[in-house]
CSV table of C-alpha atoms and ligand atoms in Angstrom, one decimal:
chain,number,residue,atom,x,y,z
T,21,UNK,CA,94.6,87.6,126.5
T,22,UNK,CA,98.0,86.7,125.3
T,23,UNK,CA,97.8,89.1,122.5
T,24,UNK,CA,96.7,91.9,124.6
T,25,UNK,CA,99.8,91.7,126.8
T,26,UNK,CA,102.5,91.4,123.5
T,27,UNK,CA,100.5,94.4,122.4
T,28,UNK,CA,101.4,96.1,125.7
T,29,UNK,CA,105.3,95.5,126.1
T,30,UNK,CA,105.0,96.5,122.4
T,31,UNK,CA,103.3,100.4,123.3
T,32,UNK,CA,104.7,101.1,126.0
T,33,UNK,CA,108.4,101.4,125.3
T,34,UNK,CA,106.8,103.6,122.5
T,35,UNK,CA,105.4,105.6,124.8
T,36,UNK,CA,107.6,106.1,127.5
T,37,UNK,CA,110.2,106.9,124.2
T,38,UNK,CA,108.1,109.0,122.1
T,39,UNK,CA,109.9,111.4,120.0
T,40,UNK,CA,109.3,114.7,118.5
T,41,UNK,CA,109.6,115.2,114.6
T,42,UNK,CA,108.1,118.4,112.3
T,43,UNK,CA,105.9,118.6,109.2
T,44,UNK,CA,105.3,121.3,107.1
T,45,UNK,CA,102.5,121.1,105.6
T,46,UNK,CA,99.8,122.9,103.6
T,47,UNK,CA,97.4,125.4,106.2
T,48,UNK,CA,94.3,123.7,104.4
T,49,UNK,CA,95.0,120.7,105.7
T,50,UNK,CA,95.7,121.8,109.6
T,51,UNK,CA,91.4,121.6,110.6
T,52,UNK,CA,91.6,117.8,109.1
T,53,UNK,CA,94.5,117.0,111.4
T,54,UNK,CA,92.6,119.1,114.7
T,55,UNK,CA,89.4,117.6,113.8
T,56,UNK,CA,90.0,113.9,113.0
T,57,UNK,CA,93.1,112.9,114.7
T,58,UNK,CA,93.0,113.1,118.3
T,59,UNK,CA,96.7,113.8,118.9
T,60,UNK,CA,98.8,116.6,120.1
T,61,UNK,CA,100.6,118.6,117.8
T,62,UNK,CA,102.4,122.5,118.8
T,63,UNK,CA,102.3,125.1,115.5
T,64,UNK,CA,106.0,126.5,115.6
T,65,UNK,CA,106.7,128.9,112.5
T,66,UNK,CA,104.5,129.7,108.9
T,67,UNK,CA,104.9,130.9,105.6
T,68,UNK,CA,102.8,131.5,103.0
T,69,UNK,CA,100.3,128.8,103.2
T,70,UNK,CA,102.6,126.1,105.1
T,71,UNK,CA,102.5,125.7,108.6
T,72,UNK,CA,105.5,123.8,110.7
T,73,UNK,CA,104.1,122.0,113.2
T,74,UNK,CA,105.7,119.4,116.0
T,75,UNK,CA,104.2,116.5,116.4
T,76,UNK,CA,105.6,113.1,118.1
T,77,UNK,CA,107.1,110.2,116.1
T,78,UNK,CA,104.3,107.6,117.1
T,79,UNK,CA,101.4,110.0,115.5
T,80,UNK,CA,103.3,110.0,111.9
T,81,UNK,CA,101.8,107.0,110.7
T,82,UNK,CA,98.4,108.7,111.5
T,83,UNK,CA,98.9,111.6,110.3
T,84,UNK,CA,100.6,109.7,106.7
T,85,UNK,CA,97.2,107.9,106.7
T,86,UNK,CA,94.8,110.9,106.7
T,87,UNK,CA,97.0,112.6,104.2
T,88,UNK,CA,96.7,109.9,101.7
T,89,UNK,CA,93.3,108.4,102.5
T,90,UNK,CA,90.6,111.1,104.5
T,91,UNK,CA,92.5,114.2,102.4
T,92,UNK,CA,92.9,113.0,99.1
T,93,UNK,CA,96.4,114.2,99.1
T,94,UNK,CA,95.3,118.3,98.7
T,95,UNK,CA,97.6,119.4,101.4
T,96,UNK,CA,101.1,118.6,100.8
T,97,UNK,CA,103.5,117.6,103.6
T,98,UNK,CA,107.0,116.7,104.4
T,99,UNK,CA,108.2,115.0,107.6
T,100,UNK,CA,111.9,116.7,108.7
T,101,UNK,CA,114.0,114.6,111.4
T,102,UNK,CA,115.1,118.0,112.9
T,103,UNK,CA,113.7,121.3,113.6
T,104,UNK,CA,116.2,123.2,112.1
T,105,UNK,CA,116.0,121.0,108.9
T,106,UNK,CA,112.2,121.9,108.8
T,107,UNK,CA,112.8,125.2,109.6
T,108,UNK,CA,115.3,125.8,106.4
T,109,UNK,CA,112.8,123.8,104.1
T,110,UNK,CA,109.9,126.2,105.6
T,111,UNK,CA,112.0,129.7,105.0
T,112,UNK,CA,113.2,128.5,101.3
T,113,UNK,CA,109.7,127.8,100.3
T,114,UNK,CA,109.3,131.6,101.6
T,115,UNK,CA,112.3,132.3,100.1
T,116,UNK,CA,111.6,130.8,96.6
T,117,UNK,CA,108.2,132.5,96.4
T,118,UNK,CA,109.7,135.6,96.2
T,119,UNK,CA,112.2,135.1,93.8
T,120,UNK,CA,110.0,132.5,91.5
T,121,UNK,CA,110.8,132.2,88.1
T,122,UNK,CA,114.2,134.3,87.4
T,123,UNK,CA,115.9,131.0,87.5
T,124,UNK,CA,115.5,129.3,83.9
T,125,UNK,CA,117.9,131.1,81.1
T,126,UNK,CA,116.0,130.6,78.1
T,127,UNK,CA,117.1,128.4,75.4
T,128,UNK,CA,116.4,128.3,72.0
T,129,UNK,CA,114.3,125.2,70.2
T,130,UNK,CA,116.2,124.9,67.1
T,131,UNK,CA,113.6,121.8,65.4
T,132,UNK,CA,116.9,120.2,64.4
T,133,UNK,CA,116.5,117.1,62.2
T,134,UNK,CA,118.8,114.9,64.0
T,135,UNK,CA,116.7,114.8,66.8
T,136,UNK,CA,113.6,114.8,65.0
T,137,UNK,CA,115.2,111.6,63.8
T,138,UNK,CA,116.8,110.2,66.5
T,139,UNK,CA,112.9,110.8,68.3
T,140,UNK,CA,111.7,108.1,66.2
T,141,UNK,CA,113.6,105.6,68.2
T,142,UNK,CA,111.9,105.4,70.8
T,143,UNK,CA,110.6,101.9,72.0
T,144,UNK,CA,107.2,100.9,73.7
T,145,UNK,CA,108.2,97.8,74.0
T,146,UNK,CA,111.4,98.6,75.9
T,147,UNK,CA,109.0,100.9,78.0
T,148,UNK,CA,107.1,97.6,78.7
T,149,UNK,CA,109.4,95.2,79.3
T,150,UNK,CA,110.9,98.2,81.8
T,151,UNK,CA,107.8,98.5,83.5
T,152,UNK,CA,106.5,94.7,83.8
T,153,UNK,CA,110.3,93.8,85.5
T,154,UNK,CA,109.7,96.6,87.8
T,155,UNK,CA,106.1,96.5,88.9
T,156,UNK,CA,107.1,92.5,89.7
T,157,UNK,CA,108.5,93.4,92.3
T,158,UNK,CA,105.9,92.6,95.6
T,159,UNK,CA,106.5,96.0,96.4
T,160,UNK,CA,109.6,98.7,96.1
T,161,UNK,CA,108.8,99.9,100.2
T,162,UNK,CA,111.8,102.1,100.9
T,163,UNK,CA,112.1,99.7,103.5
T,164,UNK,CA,111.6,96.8,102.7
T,165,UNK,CA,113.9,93.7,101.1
T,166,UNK,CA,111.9,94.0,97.4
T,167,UNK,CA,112.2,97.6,97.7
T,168,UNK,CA,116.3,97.6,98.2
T,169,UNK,CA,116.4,94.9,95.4
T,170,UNK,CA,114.3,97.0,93.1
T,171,UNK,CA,116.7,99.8,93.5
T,172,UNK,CA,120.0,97.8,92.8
T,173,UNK,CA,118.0,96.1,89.7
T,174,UNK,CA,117.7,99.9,88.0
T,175,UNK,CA,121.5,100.7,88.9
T,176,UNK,CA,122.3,97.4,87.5
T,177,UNK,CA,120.0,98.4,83.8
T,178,UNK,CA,121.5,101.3,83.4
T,179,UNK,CA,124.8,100.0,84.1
T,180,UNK,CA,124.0,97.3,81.5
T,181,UNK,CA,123.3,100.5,79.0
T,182,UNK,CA,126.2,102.5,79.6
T,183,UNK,CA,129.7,99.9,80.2
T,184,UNK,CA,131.5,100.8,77.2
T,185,UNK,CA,131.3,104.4,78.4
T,186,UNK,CA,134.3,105.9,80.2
T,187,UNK,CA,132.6,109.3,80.5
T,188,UNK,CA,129.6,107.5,82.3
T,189,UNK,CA,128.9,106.4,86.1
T,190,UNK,CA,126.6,105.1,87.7
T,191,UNK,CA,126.2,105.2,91.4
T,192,UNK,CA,124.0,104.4,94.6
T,193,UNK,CA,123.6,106.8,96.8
T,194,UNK,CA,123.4,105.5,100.6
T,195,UNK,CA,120.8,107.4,102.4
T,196,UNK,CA,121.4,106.4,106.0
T,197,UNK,CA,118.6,106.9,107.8
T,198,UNK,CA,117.0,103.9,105.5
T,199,UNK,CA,118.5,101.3,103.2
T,200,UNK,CA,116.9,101.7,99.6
T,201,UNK,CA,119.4,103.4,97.9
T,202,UNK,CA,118.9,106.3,95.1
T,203,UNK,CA,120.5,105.8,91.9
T,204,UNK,CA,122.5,109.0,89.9
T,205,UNK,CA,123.5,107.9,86.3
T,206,UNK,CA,125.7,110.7,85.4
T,207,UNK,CA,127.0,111.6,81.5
T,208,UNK,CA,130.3,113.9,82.3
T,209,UNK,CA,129.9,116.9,79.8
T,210,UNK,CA,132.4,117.8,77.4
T,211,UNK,CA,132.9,121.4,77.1
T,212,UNK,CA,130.9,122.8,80.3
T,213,UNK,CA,130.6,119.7,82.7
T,214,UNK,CA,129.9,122.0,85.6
T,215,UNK,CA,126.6,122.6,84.2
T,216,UNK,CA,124.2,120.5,85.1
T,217,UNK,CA,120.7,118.7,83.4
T,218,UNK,CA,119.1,116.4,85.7
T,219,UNK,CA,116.2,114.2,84.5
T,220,UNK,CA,114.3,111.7,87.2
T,221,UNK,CA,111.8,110.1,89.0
T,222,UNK,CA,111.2,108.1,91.7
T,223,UNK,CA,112.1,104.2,92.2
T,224,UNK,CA,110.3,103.4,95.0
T,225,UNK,CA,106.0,102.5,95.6
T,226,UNK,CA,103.6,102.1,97.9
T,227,UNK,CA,100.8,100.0,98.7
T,228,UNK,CA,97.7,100.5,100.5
T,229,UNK,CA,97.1,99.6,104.2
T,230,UNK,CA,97.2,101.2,107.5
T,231,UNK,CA,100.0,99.8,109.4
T,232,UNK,CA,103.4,98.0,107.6
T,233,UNK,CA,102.9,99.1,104.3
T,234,UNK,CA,106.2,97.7,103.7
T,235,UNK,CA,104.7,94.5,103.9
T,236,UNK,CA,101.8,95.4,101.0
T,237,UNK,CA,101.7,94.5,97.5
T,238,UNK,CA,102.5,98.0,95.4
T,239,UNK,CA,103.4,97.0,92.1
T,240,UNK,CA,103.4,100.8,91.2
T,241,UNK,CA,103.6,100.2,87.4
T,242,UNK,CA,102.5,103.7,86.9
T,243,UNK,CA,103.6,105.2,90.0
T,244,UNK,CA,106.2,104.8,89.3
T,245,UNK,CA,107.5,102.1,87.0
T,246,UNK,CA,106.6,103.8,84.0
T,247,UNK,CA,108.5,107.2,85.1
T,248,UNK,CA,111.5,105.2,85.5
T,249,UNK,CA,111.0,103.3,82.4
T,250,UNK,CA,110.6,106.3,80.6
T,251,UNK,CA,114.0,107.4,81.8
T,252,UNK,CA,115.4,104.0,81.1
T,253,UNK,CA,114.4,104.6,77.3
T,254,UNK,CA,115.7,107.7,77.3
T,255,UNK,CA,119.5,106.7,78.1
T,256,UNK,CA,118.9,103.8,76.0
T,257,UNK,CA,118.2,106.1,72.7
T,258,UNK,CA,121.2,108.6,74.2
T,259,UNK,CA,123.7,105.9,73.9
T,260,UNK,CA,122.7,103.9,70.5
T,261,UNK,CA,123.3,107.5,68.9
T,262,UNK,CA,126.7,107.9,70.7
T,263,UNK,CA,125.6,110.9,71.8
T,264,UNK,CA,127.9,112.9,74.3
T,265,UNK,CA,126.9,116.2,75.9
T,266,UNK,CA,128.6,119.1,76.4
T,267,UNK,CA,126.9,119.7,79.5
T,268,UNK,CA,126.8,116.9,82.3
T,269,UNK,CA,123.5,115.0,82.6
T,270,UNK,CA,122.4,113.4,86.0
T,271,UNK,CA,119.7,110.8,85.5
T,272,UNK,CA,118.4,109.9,88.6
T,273,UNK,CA,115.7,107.1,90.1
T,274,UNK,CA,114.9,108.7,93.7
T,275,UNK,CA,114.3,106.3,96.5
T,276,UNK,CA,111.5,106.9,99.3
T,277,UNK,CA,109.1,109.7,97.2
T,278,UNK,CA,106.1,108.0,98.8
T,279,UNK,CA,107.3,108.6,102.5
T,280,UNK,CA,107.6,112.7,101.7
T,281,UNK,CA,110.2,113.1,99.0
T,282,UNK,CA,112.7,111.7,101.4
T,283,UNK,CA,115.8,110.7,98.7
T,284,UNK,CA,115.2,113.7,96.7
T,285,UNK,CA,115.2,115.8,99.4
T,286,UNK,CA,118.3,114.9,100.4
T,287,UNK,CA,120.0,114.6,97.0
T,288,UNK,CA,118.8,118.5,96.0
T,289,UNK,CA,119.5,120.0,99.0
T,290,UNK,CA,123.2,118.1,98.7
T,291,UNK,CA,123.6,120.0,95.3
T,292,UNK,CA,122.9,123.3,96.9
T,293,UNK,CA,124.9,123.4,99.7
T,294,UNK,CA,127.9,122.2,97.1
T,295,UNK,CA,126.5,125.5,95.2
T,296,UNK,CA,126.4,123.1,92.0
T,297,UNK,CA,124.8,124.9,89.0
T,298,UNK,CA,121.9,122.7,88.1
T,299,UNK,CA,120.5,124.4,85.0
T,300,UNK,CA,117.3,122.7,84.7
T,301,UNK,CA,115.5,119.6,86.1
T,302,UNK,CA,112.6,117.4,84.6
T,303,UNK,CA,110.1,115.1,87.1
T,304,UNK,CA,109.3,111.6,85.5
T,305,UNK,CA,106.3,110.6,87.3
T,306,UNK,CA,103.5,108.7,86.3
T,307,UNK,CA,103.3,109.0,82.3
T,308,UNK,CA,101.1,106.1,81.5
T,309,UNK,CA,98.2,106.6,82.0
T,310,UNK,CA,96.0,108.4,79.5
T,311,UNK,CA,93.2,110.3,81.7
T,312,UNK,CA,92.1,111.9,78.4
T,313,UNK,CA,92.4,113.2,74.7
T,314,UNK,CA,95.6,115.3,75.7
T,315,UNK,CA,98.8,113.2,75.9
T,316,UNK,CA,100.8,116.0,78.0
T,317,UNK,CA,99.8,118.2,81.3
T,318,UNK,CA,102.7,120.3,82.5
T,319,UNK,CA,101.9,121.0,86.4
T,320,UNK,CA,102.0,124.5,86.7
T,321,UNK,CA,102.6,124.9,90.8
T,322,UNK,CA,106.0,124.0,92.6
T,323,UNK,CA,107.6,124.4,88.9
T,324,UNK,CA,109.5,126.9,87.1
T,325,UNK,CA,106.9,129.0,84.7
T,326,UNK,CA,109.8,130.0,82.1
T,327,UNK,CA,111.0,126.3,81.6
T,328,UNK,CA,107.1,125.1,81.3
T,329,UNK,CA,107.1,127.1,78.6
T,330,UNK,CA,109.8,126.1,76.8
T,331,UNK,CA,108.6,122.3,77.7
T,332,UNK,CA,105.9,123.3,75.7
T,333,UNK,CA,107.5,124.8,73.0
T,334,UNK,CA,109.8,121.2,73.0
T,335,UNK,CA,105.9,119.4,72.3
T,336,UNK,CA,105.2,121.6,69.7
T,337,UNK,CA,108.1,121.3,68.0
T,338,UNK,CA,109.3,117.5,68.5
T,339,UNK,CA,106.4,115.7,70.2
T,340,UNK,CA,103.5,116.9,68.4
T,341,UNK,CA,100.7,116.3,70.7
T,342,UNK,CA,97.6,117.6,72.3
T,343,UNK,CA,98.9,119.1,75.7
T,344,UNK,CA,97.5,121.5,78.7
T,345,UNK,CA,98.4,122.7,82.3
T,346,UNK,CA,97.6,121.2,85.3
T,347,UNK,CA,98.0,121.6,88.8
T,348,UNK,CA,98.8,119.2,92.1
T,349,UNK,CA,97.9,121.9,94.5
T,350,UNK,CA,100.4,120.6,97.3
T,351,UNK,CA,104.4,119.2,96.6
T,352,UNK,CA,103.1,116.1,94.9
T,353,UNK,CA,106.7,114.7,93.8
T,354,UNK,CA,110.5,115.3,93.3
T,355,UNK,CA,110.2,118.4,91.4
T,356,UNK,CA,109.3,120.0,94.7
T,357,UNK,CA,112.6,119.4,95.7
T,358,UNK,CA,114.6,120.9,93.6
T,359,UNK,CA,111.7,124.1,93.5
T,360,UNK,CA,112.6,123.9,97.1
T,361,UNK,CA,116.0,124.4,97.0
T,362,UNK,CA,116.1,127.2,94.3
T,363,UNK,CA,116.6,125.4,90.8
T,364,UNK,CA,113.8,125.3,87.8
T,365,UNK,CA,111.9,122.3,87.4
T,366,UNK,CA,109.0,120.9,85.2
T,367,UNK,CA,106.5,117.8,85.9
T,368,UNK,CA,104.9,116.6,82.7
T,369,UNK,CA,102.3,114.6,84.0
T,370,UNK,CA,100.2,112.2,82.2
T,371,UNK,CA,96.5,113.6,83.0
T,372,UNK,CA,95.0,116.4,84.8
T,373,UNK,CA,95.4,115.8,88.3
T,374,UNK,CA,91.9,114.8,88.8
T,375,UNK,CA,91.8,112.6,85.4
T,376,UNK,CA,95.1,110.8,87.1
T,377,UNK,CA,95.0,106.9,87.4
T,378,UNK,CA,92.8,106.3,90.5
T,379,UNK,CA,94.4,102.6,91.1
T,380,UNK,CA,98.0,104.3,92.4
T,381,UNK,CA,98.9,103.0,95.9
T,382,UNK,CA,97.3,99.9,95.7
T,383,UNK,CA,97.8,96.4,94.1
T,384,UNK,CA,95.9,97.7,91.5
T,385,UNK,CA,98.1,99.8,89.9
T,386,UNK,CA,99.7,97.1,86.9
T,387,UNK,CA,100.4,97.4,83.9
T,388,UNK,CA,96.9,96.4,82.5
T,389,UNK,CA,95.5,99.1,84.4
T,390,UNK,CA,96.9,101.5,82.1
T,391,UNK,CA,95.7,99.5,78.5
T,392,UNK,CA,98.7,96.7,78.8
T,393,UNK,CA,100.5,99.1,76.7
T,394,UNK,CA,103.5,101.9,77.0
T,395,UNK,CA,102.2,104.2,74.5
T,396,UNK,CA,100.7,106.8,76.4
T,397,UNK,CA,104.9,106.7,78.3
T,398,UNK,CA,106.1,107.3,74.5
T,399,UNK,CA,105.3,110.7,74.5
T,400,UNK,CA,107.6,111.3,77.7
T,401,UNK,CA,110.6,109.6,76.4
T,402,UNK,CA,110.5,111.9,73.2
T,403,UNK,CA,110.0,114.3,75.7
T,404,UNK,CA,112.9,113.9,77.8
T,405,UNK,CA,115.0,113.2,74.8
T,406,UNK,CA,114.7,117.0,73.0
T,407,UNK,CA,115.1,118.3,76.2
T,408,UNK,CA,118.5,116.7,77.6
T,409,UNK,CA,119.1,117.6,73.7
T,410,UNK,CA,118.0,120.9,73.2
T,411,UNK,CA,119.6,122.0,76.7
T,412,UNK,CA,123.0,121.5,75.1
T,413,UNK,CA,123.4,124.8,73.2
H,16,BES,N1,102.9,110.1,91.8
H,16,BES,C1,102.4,110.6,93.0
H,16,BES,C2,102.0,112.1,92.9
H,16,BES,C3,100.7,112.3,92.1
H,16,BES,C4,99.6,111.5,92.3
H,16,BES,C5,100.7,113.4,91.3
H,16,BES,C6,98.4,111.8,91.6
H,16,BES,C7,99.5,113.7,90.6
H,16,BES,C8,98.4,112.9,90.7
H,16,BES,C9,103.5,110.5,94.1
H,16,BES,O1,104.2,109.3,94.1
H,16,BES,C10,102.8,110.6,95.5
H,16,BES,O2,102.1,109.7,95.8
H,16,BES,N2,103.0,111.7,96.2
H,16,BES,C11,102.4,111.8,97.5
H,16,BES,C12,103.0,113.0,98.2
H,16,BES,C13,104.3,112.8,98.8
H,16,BES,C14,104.8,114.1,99.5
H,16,BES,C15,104.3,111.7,99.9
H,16,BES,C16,100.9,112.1,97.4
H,16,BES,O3,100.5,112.6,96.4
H,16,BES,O4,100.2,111.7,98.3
H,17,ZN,ZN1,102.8,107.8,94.8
């Protein structure tokens, strides 16, 4: 009886103050929402295949639920605090359709024997001991205490990694509306620092659950301690070799992907409206988990075509492994940010999307899942490394 009335003084309020917000979101998924929700929602605007749609605040978690659970995640969406915000992201989709794929410039792989070398540095068990700090974390919510600390914890490594650099920074980035900050690691080029490389991934997880998932355990070691691990590795290898760029290189570790790209979202759209030339941008997410005999997919949709190839050309020539195309189908992670806002991006991904780790988003998602090793996430450091290398010239 009790319960029922703190319930009450707990809905109403939410009732009486329910607010609007807008999704875009893929058309195939608009018959799950009509036919298994019963809420009201009002289409406002398409294009292409995304409808904008305004639904009120108290149906989001709802809505976040089918998405994830009922839909299996094949109709992207992104929640926008303002109409006019989801009205720009809507028309730049549109926008970016049309001109897809005259972005990239084209750069040439020169198999150069220093990085060939400097490739074969490359640690798994840095990659591990990366990935077991981070996925000890209870969860990396980006809203909860563990998920703020988790944050601050990367700035900190990379800090750690680069103090005896004056032409390195690291910073937090303070989002606001929510208190898990991104991190930006940036290497000031030399000759052209207005050029731009940016490598990153996300920082944040999610656990499973229906209400206060910032409460559940999500120790995320794929998704996505090994992306950020992998980055980790990456500056760690960059520095022993003293290397210094002659174009500026932004590592970043994106807080609150899981919630709808919400920190990358932000930072991308940041660089646009500063009209900051951001020549090319690689997605770390997930790259531990070996769904089969191929070590590399690059996703094929929300990404750049012209830079995919030369990501492959870059496997060829430096990584040397099995590797094949693959496609989310919907804006699956922080690449679709920067797609979104006009620059070329590339996901390598550790499996076809359907041979993915099944564990993500759940407590099951450790390290052991993926074989207790980093091996598979060796691959995406070498990766990462020829391309913040390659991109120089
Ligand atoms: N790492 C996943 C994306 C992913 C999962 C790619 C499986 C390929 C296979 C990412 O962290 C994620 O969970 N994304 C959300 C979408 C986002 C807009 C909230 C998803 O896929 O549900
Ligand atoms: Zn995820």
């Amino acid at each position: 009886m009790m319960k029922k009335w703190i319930l009450l003084t707990l809905i109403i309020p939410t009732l009486a103050f329910a607010e609007k917000k807008w999704i875009t979101i893929g058309k195939d998924a608009i018959p799950a929402i009509r036919e298994l929700l019963n809420i009201s929602y009002e289409n406002i605007d398409s294009a292409d295949d995304i409808e904008l749609i305004e639904v009120n605040d108290k149906d989001l978690e709802l809505i976040s639920h089918l998405m994830h659970h009922k839909f299996k995640r094949c109709g992207g969406y992104i929640f926008h605090d303002t109409k006019s915000e989801a009205l720009e992201t809507l028309h730049s989709t549109e926008r970016r359709s049309i001109a897809k794929n005259f972005k990239f410039k084209g750069y040439e792989v020169t198999d150069d024997e220093r990085i060939h070398q400097i490739l074969t540095q490359v640690s798994e068990k840095r990659i591990r001991e990366t990935i077991t700090k981070l996925s000890s974390y209870h969860n990396r919510h980006y809203q909860s205490k563990t998920g703020v600390e988790a944050l601050n914890w990367i700035k900190q490594k990379w800090s750690g990694l680069t103090a005896h650099r004056s032409d390195v920074k690291v910073e937090a980035i303070d989002h606001k509306k929510w208190k898990q900050n991104s991190i930006i690691l940036t290497i000031e080029g030399s000759e052209n620092p207005e050029e731009i490389i940016v490598i990153g991934g996300h920082g944040d997880s999610i656990g499973s659950g229906f209400w206060n998932r910032k409460k559940s355990k999500a120790p995320g070691a794929d998704d996505n301690a090994s992306g950020i691990a992998t980055i980790t590795e990456i500056i760690k290898v960059l520095m022993d070799n003293s290397f210094s760029p002659k174009k500026t290189i932004k590592f970043m570790a994106y807080s609150a992907e899981e919630v709808g790209l919400k920190g990358s979202a932000e930072i991308a759209k940041k660089m646009r409206n500063e009209k900051r030339d951001v020549i090319g941008v690689v997605q770390f997410d997930m790259t531990n988990y070996k769904g089969d005999d191929f070590n590399i997919y690059l996703i094929n949709d929300h990404t750049n075509s012209e830079q995919n190839e030369f990501m492959a050309q870059l496997i060829d020539t430096y990584v040397k492994v099995p590797w094949g195309y693959s496609k989310c189908g919907y804006a699956c992670s922080d690449h679709a940010s920067w797609t979104s806002n006009g620059y070329p991006a590339s996901f390598p991904f550790e499996a076809t999307f359907d041979g993915a780790n099944k564990k993500i988003h759940s407590e099951r998602d450790t390290i052991e899942h993926s074989r207790g090793t980093a091996e598979h996430a060796v691959n995406f450091a070498k990766l990462g490394l020829a391309f913040a290398m390659e991109m120089q010239i």
